[in-house]
CSV table of C-alpha atoms and ligand atoms in Angstrom, one decimal:
chain,number,residue,atom,x,y,z
A,1,MET,CA,139.4,68.1,145.5
A,2,LYS,CA,136.0,68.3,147.2
A,3,ILE,CA,133.4,65.9,145.9
A,4,GLY,CA,131.2,67.4,143.3
A,5,SER,CA,133.4,70.5,142.8
A,6,ARG,CA,135.1,69.4,139.6
A,7,LYS,CA,134.6,71.7,136.7
A,8,ILE,CA,135.1,70.0,133.3
A,9,ARG,CA,133.5,72.8,131.2
A,10,GLU,CA,132.1,76.2,131.8
A,11,THR,CA,128.7,75.7,130.1
A,12,TYR,CA,126.2,72.9,130.4
A,13,LEU,CA,126.2,70.4,127.5
A,14,PRO,CA,122.6,69.5,126.8
A,15,PHE,CA,121.8,65.8,126.4
A,16,ALA,CA,120.3,66.4,122.9
A,17,LEU,CA,120.1,69.2,120.4
A,18,PRO,CA,118.7,69.3,116.8
A,19,ASP,CA,121.1,70.1,114.0
A,20,THR,CA,119.5,72.9,112.0
A,21,ASP,CA,121.0,75.7,109.9
A,22,GLY,CA,119.9,78.2,107.2
A,23,THR,CA,118.4,75.5,105.0
A,24,GLU,CA,115.6,74.7,107.4
A,25,ILE,CA,114.7,78.4,107.8
A,26,GLU,CA,114.8,78.9,104.0
A,27,LEU,CA,112.4,76.0,103.3
A,28,VAL,CA,110.0,76.9,106.1
A,29,THR,CA,110.0,80.5,104.8
A,30,GLU,CA,109.2,79.1,101.3
A,31,SER,CA,106.3,77.1,102.7
A,32,ILE,CA,104.9,80.2,104.6
A,33,GLN,CA,105.3,82.5,101.6
A,34,SER,CA,103.7,80.0,99.2
A,35,GLY,CA,100.5,80.2,101.2
A,36,TRP,CA,100.5,76.4,101.7
A,37,LEU,CA,100.9,76.1,105.5
A,38,THR,CA,99.3,72.8,106.0
A,39,THR,CA,99.6,69.5,103.9
A,40,GLY,CA,100.5,70.4,100.4
A,41,PRO,CA,103.3,70.3,97.8
A,42,LYS,CA,106.2,70.3,100.4
A,43,THR,CA,104.7,67.4,102.3
A,44,LYS,CA,104.3,65.4,99.0
A,45,GLN,CA,107.9,66.3,98.1
A,46,PHE,CA,109.1,65.1,101.6
A,47,GLU,CA,107.1,61.9,101.3
A,48,SER,CA,108.7,61.1,97.9
A,49,ALA,CA,112.2,62.0,98.9
A,50,PHE,CA,111.9,59.9,102.1
A,51,LYS,CA,110.5,56.8,100.4
A,52,LYS,CA,113.2,57.0,97.8
A,53,ASN,CA,115.8,57.1,100.5
A,54,ILE,CA,114.7,53.9,102.2
A,55,HIS,CA,113.3,52.1,99.0
A,56,ALA,CA,109.7,51.8,100.0
A,57,GLU,CA,106.8,52.0,97.5
A,58,TYR,CA,104.4,54.1,99.7
A,59,SER,CA,105.0,56.8,102.3
A,60,ILE,CA,102.5,58.8,104.3
A,61,ALA,CA,103.7,61.8,106.3
A,62,VAL,CA,101.9,62.3,109.6
A,63,ASN,CA,102.4,64.5,112.7
A,64,SER,CA,104.1,61.9,114.9
A,65,CYS,CA,105.4,58.4,115.1
A,66,THR,CA,102.7,57.7,117.6
A,67,ALA,CA,100.1,58.6,115.0
A,68,ALA,CA,102.0,56.5,112.4
A,69,MET,CA,101.8,53.4,114.6
A,70,HIS,CA,98.1,54.1,115.5
A,71,LEU,CA,97.3,54.3,111.8
A,72,ALA,CA,99.3,51.2,110.9
A,73,LEU,CA,97.5,49.1,113.6
A,74,GLU,CA,94.2,50.4,112.4
A,75,ALA,CA,95.0,49.5,108.8
A,76,ILE,CA,95.8,45.9,109.7
A,77,GLY,CA,92.4,45.7,111.4
A,78,LEU,CA,93.5,45.4,115.1
A,79,LYS,CA,90.5,44.8,117.3
A,80,ALA,CA,89.7,44.9,121.0
A,81,GLU,CA,91.1,41.8,122.9
A,82,ASP,CA,93.7,41.2,120.2
A,83,GLU,CA,97.3,40.8,121.3
A,84,VAL,CA,100.4,42.5,120.0
A,85,ILE,CA,103.9,41.4,120.9
A,86,THR,CA,106.4,44.0,121.7
A,87,SER,CA,109.4,44.9,123.9
A,88,PRO,CA,108.9,46.4,127.3
A,89,TYR,CA,112.2,48.3,126.7
A,90,THR,CA,110.7,51.3,124.8
A,91,PHE,CA,108.9,54.6,125.0
A,92,ALA,CA,105.3,55.0,126.1
A,93,ALA,CA,104.1,55.3,122.5
A,94,THR,CA,104.8,51.7,121.4
A,95,ALA,CA,102.3,50.1,123.8
A,96,GLU,CA,99.8,53.0,124.2
A,97,VAL,CA,98.8,52.7,120.5
A,98,VAL,CA,97.9,49.1,121.2
A,99,ARG,CA,95.7,50.2,124.2
A,100,TYR,CA,93.9,52.7,121.9
A,101,PHE,CA,92.1,49.6,120.4
A,102,ASN,CA,91.6,48.0,123.8
A,103,ALA,CA,94.0,45.4,122.6
A,104,LYS,CA,96.7,43.9,124.8
A,105,PRO,CA,100.4,44.6,124.6
A,106,ILE,CA,102.3,41.3,125.3
A,107,PHE,CA,105.8,42.1,126.4
A,108,VAL,CA,108.7,39.9,125.5
A,109,ASP,CA,112.0,40.4,127.3
A,110,ILE,CA,115.1,41.9,125.7
A,111,ARG,CA,118.5,40.4,125.0
A,112,SER,CA,121.2,41.7,127.3
A,113,ASN,CA,123.7,42.4,124.6
A,114,ASP,CA,121.8,45.1,122.8
A,115,PHE,CA,118.4,45.9,124.4
A,116,ASN,CA,116.5,44.6,121.4
A,117,ILE,CA,113.6,42.1,121.7
A,118,ASN,CA,114.8,38.5,122.3
A,119,VAL,CA,113.5,36.7,119.2
A,120,ASP,CA,114.0,33.3,120.9
A,121,LEU,CA,111.2,34.2,123.3
A,122,ILE,CA,108.6,35.4,120.8
A,123,GLU,CA,107.1,32.1,119.7
A,124,SER,CA,106.2,31.1,123.3
A,125,ALA,CA,104.3,34.4,123.7
A,126,ILE,CA,102.1,33.8,120.6
A,127,THR,CA,98.4,32.8,121.3
A,128,SER,CA,95.4,32.5,119.1
A,129,ARG,CA,94.7,36.2,119.7
A,130,THR,CA,98.1,37.4,118.5
A,131,ARG,CA,97.8,39.7,115.5
A,132,ALA,CA,101.1,41.6,115.2
A,133,ILE,CA,104.6,42.1,116.4
A,134,ILE,CA,106.1,45.6,117.0
A,135,PRO,CA,109.9,45.4,117.0
A,136,VAL,CA,111.6,48.5,118.3
A,137,HIS,CA,115.1,49.2,116.8
A,138,ILE,CA,116.4,50.5,120.0
A,139,ALA,CA,119.1,53.2,119.9
A,140,GLY,CA,119.1,52.7,116.1
A,141,LEU,CA,120.5,49.2,116.1
A,142,PRO,CA,118.1,47.0,114.1
A,143,ALA,CA,116.3,44.2,115.8
A,144,ASP,CA,116.6,40.7,114.4
A,145,LEU,CA,114.2,41.4,111.6
A,146,ASP,CA,114.8,38.3,109.5
A,147,ALA,CA,113.9,36.0,112.4
A,148,ILE,CA,110.9,38.2,113.2
A,149,PHE,CA,109.7,38.0,109.6
A,150,THR,CA,110.1,34.2,109.6
A,151,ILE,CA,107.9,33.9,112.8
A,152,ALA,CA,105.4,36.4,111.4
A,153,GLU,CA,105.0,34.4,108.2
A,154,LYS,CA,104.7,31.1,110.0
A,155,TYR,CA,101.9,32.5,112.4
A,156,ASN,CA,100.3,34.9,109.9
A,157,LEU,CA,101.1,38.0,112.0
A,158,ALA,CA,101.6,41.6,110.9
A,159,VAL,CA,104.9,43.4,111.6
A,160,ILE,CA,104.8,47.1,112.4
A,161,GLU,CA,108.3,48.3,113.0
A,162,ASP,CA,108.8,51.1,115.6
A,163,ALA,CA,111.7,52.8,113.7
A,164,ALA,CA,111.6,55.9,115.8
A,165,HIS,CA,115.4,55.5,116.4
A,166,ALA,CA,116.2,53.9,113.1
A,167,PHE,CA,116.8,56.4,110.3
A,168,PRO,CA,118.9,56.2,108.3
A,169,VAL,CA,120.2,52.7,108.9
A,170,ARG,CA,120.9,49.6,106.9
A,171,TYR,CA,119.8,46.2,108.1
A,172,ARG,CA,121.8,43.5,106.2
A,173,GLU,CA,121.2,44.4,102.5
A,174,ARG,CA,118.3,46.7,102.9
A,175,MET,CA,117.4,50.0,104.6
A,176,ILE,CA,115.1,50.0,107.6
A,177,GLY,CA,111.8,51.0,105.9
A,178,SER,CA,112.2,48.6,103.0
A,179,PRO,CA,109.7,45.7,102.7
A,180,PRO,CA,110.4,42.2,104.0
A,181,PRO,CA,111.7,39.6,101.6
A,182,SER,CA,108.3,37.8,101.6
A,183,SER,CA,105.3,39.8,100.4
A,184,ASN,CA,103.0,37.5,102.4
A,185,ILE,CA,103.6,39.6,105.5
A,186,MET,CA,101.4,42.6,106.4
A,187,HIS,CA,104.1,45.2,107.1
A,188,ALA,CA,104.7,48.8,107.8
A,189,VAL,CA,107.5,50.9,109.3
A,190,CYS,CA,106.9,53.9,111.4
A,191,PHE,CA,109.5,56.7,111.8
A,192,SER,CA,109.7,59.7,114.2
A,193,PHE,CA,110.7,63.2,113.5
A,194,TYR,CA,110.4,64.5,117.0
A,195,ALA,CA,112.7,67.3,118.0
A,196,THR,CA,115.5,65.1,119.3
A,197,LYS,CA,115.3,62.2,116.9
A,198,THR,CA,117.9,61.6,114.2
A,199,ILE,CA,116.0,63.9,111.8
A,200,THR,CA,113.3,66.3,112.9
A,201,THR,CA,110.3,68.2,111.6
A,202,GLY,CA,109.6,69.6,115.1
A,203,GLU,CA,106.9,67.0,115.5
A,204,GLY,CA,106.3,64.5,112.8
A,205,GLY,CA,106.3,60.9,111.6
A,206,MET,CA,106.1,58.7,108.5
A,207,ILE,CA,104.5,55.4,107.6
A,208,CYS,CA,106.3,53.4,105.0
A,209,THR,CA,105.0,50.2,103.4
A,210,ASN,CA,104.9,48.3,100.1
A,211,ASN,CA,101.3,47.2,100.8
A,212,GLU,CA,98.9,49.3,98.8
A,213,GLU,CA,95.9,48.6,101.0
A,214,ILE,CA,97.8,49.6,104.2
A,215,ALA,CA,99.0,52.7,102.5
A,216,GLU,CA,95.6,53.7,101.2
A,217,ARG,CA,93.9,53.1,104.5
A,218,CYS,CA,96.6,55.1,106.4
A,219,ARG,CA,96.3,58.0,104.0
A,220,VAL,CA,92.5,58.1,104.3
A,221,MET,CA,92.4,57.7,108.1
A,222,ALA,CA,95.2,60.3,108.6
A,223,LEU,CA,92.8,63.0,107.4
A,224,HIS,CA,89.3,62.4,108.8
A,225,GLY,CA,88.6,59.3,106.8
A,226,ILE,CA,88.0,61.4,103.7
A,227,SER,CA,88.1,59.3,100.6
A,228,LYS,CA,90.3,60.9,98.0
A,229,ASP,CA,93.2,63.4,98.2
A,230,ALA,CA,91.4,65.5,100.7
A,231,TRP,CA,94.3,67.9,100.9
A,232,LYS,CA,93.9,68.8,97.2
A,233,ARG,CA,90.4,70.1,97.5
A,234,TYR,CA,91.5,73.7,97.5
A,235,THR,CA,93.8,73.4,94.4
A,236,ALA,CA,92.8,74.1,90.8
A,237,GLU,CA,92.4,70.4,90.0
A,238,GLY,CA,90.6,69.7,93.3
A,239,SER,CA,86.9,69.6,93.9
A,240,TRP,CA,84.6,70.8,96.7
A,241,TYR,CA,83.1,67.3,96.8
A,242,TYR,CA,84.3,64.7,99.2
A,243,GLU,CA,83.1,61.6,101.0
A,244,ILE,CA,83.7,60.4,104.5
A,245,VAL,CA,84.3,56.7,104.4
A,246,ALA,CA,85.3,56.1,108.1
A,247,PRO,CA,85.6,58.1,111.2
A,248,GLY,CA,89.3,59.0,110.7
A,249,PHE,CA,91.9,61.1,112.7
A,250,LYS,CA,93.6,64.4,112.3
A,251,TYR,CA,97.2,63.2,111.9
A,252,ASN,CA,98.4,65.0,108.7
A,253,MET,CA,101.8,66.7,108.4
A,254,THR,CA,102.0,70.4,107.7
A,255,ASP,CA,104.1,71.9,104.9
A,256,ILE,CA,105.9,74.0,107.5
A,257,ALA,CA,107.1,70.8,109.1
A,258,ALA,CA,107.9,69.2,105.8
A,259,GLY,CA,110.1,72.1,104.9
A,260,ILE,CA,112.2,71.3,108.0
A,261,GLY,CA,112.1,67.7,107.0
A,262,LEU,CA,113.4,68.2,103.5
A,263,ALA,CA,116.4,70.1,104.8
A,264,GLN,CA,117.1,67.5,107.4
A,265,LEU,CA,116.7,64.6,105.0
A,266,ALA,CA,119.4,66.0,102.8
A,267,LYS,CA,122.0,65.8,105.6
A,268,ALA,CA,120.7,62.6,107.4
A,269,GLU,CA,123.5,60.3,106.3
A,270,GLN,CA,126.2,63.0,107.1
A,271,MET,CA,124.7,63.4,110.6
A,272,ARG,CA,124.7,59.7,111.1
A,273,GLN,CA,128.3,59.5,110.2
A,274,ARG,CA,129.1,62.2,112.7
A,275,ARG,CA,127.2,60.3,115.4
A,276,GLN,CA,129.1,57.2,114.5
A,277,LYS,CA,132.4,59.0,115.0
A,278,ILE,CA,131.3,60.2,118.4
A,279,ALA,CA,130.3,56.6,119.3
A,280,GLN,CA,133.7,55.3,118.2
A,281,ARG,CA,135.5,57.9,120.4
A,282,TYR,CA,133.3,56.9,123.4
A,283,THR,CA,133.8,53.2,122.9
A,284,GLN,CA,137.6,53.7,122.4
A,285,ALA,CA,137.8,55.6,125.7
A,286,PHE,CA,135.6,53.3,127.8
A,287,ALA,CA,135.9,49.8,126.4
A,288,SER,CA,138.9,48.8,128.5
A,289,LEU,CA,137.4,50.0,131.8
A,290,PRO,CA,135.9,47.3,134.0
A,291,HIS,CA,133.5,49.9,135.4
A,292,LEU,CA,131.6,50.4,132.2
A,293,GLN,CA,130.1,48.3,129.4
A,294,THR,CA,130.0,50.0,126.0
A,295,PRO,CA,127.1,49.4,123.6
A,296,SER,CA,127.3,46.5,121.1
A,297,ASP,CA,127.4,46.9,117.4
A,298,ARG,CA,126.7,44.3,114.6
A,299,ASP,CA,128.9,43.5,111.7
A,300,ASP,CA,125.9,42.8,109.4
A,301,CYS,CA,124.1,46.1,110.1
A,302,GLN,CA,124.7,49.8,110.4
A,303,HIS,CA,123.9,51.6,113.6
A,304,ALA,CA,121.9,54.8,113.5
A,305,TRP,CA,123.4,55.9,116.8
A,306,HIS,CA,120.3,57.8,117.9
A,307,LEU,CA,121.4,56.8,121.5
A,308,TYR,CA,124.7,55.8,123.1
A,309,MET,CA,123.5,53.4,125.8
A,310,LEU,CA,126.3,53.0,128.2
A,311,ARG,CA,126.0,50.6,131.1
A,312,LEU,CA,127.6,50.8,134.5
A,313,ASN,CA,128.9,47.9,136.5
A,314,PRO,CA,127.6,49.1,139.9
A,315,ASP,CA,129.9,46.8,141.9
A,316,ARG,CA,132.8,48.9,140.6
A,317,PHE,CA,131.4,52.1,142.0
A,318,PRO,CA,131.4,51.7,145.8
A,319,GLY,CA,132.0,55.5,146.1
A,320,LEU,CA,128.6,56.1,144.3
A,321,ALA,CA,126.6,53.4,146.1
A,322,SER,CA,127.2,55.1,149.4
A,323,LEU,CA,125.8,58.5,148.3
A,324,PRO,CA,122.3,59.4,149.2
A,325,ASN,CA,119.8,59.1,146.4
A,326,PRO,CA,117.3,61.9,146.3
A,327,ASP,CA,115.9,60.7,142.9
A,328,LYS,CA,113.0,58.4,142.5
A,329,GLY,CA,113.9,55.0,141.0
A,330,GLY,CA,114.9,53.1,144.1
A,331,ASP,CA,117.6,50.6,143.4
A,332,GLY,CA,119.2,52.4,140.5
A,333,GLY,CA,121.1,54.3,143.1
A,334,VAL,CA,124.6,54.0,141.5
A,335,ARG,CA,123.2,55.1,138.2
A,336,ALA,CA,121.3,58.0,139.7
A,337,ALA,CA,124.4,59.2,141.5
A,338,PHE,CA,126.5,58.8,138.3
A,339,ILE,CA,124.0,61.0,136.4
A,340,ARG,CA,124.2,63.6,139.2
A,341,GLU,CA,128.0,63.6,139.0
A,342,LEU,CA,127.8,64.1,135.3
A,343,LYS,CA,125.5,67.1,135.9
A,344,VAL,CA,128.0,68.6,138.4
A,345,ARG,CA,130.5,68.4,135.6
A,346,ASN,CA,128.1,70.2,133.3
A,347,ILE,CA,127.3,67.2,131.2
A,348,GLY,CA,123.7,66.3,130.4
A,349,ALA,CA,122.7,62.6,130.4
A,350,SER,CA,119.5,60.5,130.4
A,351,VAL,CA,118.1,57.0,130.8
A,352,HIS,CA,116.5,55.0,128.1
A,353,PHE,CA,114.1,53.6,129.0
A,354,ILE,CA,112.2,53.0,132.2
A,355,PRO,CA,110.7,49.6,131.0
A,356,LEU,CA,107.0,49.9,130.4
A,357,HIS,CA,106.1,47.1,132.8
A,358,LEU,CA,107.5,49.1,135.7
A,359,HIS,CA,105.1,52.0,135.2
A,360,PRO,CA,102.0,52.3,137.4
A,361,TYR,CA,99.5,51.9,134.4
A,362,TYR,CA,101.0,48.6,133.1
A,363,ARG,CA,101.7,47.3,136.6
A,364,GLU,CA,98.1,47.9,137.7
A,365,THR,CA,96.4,46.9,134.5
A,366,TYR,CA,98.3,43.7,133.9
A,367,GLY,CA,99.8,42.9,137.3
A,368,HIS,CA,103.4,43.0,136.0
A,369,ARG,CA,106.2,42.7,138.5
A,370,PRO,CA,109.7,44.0,137.8
A,371,GLU,CA,111.1,40.5,137.6
A,372,ASP,CA,108.6,39.4,134.9
A,373,PHE,CA,111.1,40.7,132.4
A,374,PRO,CA,114.3,40.3,134.3
A,375,VAL,CA,116.8,41.3,131.6
A,376,ALA,CA,114.9,44.6,130.9
A,377,TYR,CA,114.7,45.3,134.6
A,378,ARG,CA,118.3,44.5,135.4
A,379,GLU,CA,119.8,46.4,132.4
A,380,TYR,CA,117.6,49.4,133.0
A,381,LEU,CA,119.0,49.9,136.5
A,382,ARG,CA,122.5,50.4,135.1
A,383,GLU,CA,121.9,52.2,131.9
A,384,VAL,CA,123.0,55.8,131.2
A,385,SER,CA,122.6,57.5,127.8
A,386,LEU,CA,125.3,59.9,126.8
A,387,PRO,CA,125.0,62.9,124.5
A,388,ILE,CA,125.4,61.9,120.9
A,389,TYR,CA,124.3,64.4,118.2
A,390,SER,CA,125.9,66.0,115.2
A,391,LYS,CA,126.0,69.5,116.7
A,392,MET,CA,128.5,68.3,119.3
A,393,SER,CA,132.1,69.5,118.7
A,394,ASP,CA,135.2,67.3,119.2
A,395,ASP,CA,135.8,69.3,122.4
A,396,ASP,CA,132.3,68.5,123.6
A,397,VAL,CA,133.0,64.8,123.1
A,398,THR,CA,136.3,65.2,124.9
A,399,ASP,CA,134.5,66.9,127.8
A,400,VAL,CA,132.1,64.0,128.1
A,401,ILE,CA,134.9,61.5,128.1
A,402,SER,CA,136.9,63.5,130.7
A,403,ALA,CA,133.9,63.8,133.0
A,404,ILE,CA,133.4,60.1,132.9
A,405,LEU,CA,137.0,59.2,133.5
A,406,ASP,CA,137.0,61.7,136.3
A,407,ILE,CA,134.0,60.0,138.0
A,408,VAL,CA,135.6,56.6,137.5
A,409,GLU,CA,138.8,57.9,139.1
A,410,GLN,CA,137.0,59.6,142.0
A,411,PHE,CA,134.3,56.9,142.8
A,412,GLY,CA,135.4,53.7,141.1
A,413,GLU,CA,137.5,50.9,142.3
B,501,LIG,C1,110.1,58.9,120.3
B,501,LIG,C2,109.6,57.6,120.2
B,501,LIG,C3,108.4,57.3,119.7
B,501,LIG,C4,107.3,58.3,119.5
B,501,LIG,O1,107.7,59.2,118.5
B,501,LIG,P1,106.7,60.5,118.3
B,501,LIG,O2,107.1,61.1,117.0
B,501,LIG,O3,107.1,61.5,119.4
B,501,LIG,O4,105.3,60.1,118.4
B,501,LIG,C5,108.0,55.9,119.6
B,501,LIG,N1,108.8,55.0,119.9
B,501,LIG,C6,110.1,55.2,120.4
B,501,LIG,C7,111.0,54.0,120.7
B,501,LIG,C8,110.5,56.5,120.6
B,501,LIG,O5,111.7,56.7,121.1
């Protein structure tokens, strides 16, 4: 058969799709009909239901995870010239929020087994200016939190978790979002409800913490720095009087979004279990092939399976290496060709992530070179994320597997 002519399925399988049904529509309609379109009772209900789910004392709903991380860093008092340790293997948001303060993101390389920050390298990155660590639970597999908390306590650092991929998921005995074992650590966890995340509100985010001061500061700063329950000022028990205590932001969640969130929250664990089944099928199909490396799991944690991060062994694909590479991304040629071949077979795929230190802004601002974080660079070049979402049917999963086996057969050796 001619290269690129193989049809696995008639219609294109998107890389990601939200899982919504009548309940979202019902609750959004309720919000609209109630007259509370912006922050109101539905947002409060979503906040309580969410914090109950992950066993946190305080939860503040906002309009993105980026906003959540910005507020959390503001609440811990991050200042210009401070340093924040994080992984280069993440989305733009994780480091840009540090730059909002004119503070400096200090990247620490990842582990090759699971793309999470290599905790063994953290201590040597700490200086007198270090204020916080932002671990990213990449793909939904928790980072080594206990080790991170130990370091944070020893050096008096805050820990702000980027849990954009990590809901709902258990780390050892506790849910991601729960407080650390030691109450000496300044700590907050930030979740994302972006359209393609494990639960969605369209756009949205949540800050969870057990620290009353962080919670109070985030709540005030999320709505213009207005002192007390600003959202209540138009209710019967509210008052027209308010005080601005700081120049805050406009980061509040709307009741329309919270309606979607409440519907999503009710089926979050069911959706996670469906993704886990899909991951099991992929791993079963690919684990024995020398061409591919399946993602690792941990016995002591759950995996939220927000992403299925497959890796190619490029040496095993001589047939792909020789194809022209029209995509940017230089030496990831085999991976780029692999994604194009998936597309020819009507399967969507993506790459997570282009490490931050490779992007022009971070390269130019800090003089980073690709090899500065060699594991992140090397693993990025061979990473392909496969579709994994609860709306996928068993046949969809079969199609992804068939397409990959077909590519391996046609181009592998
Ligand atoms: C999506 C994402 C974010 C940002 O989430 P928003 O809700 O879109 O602001 C942050 N970190 C990671 C790792 C993400 O994937």
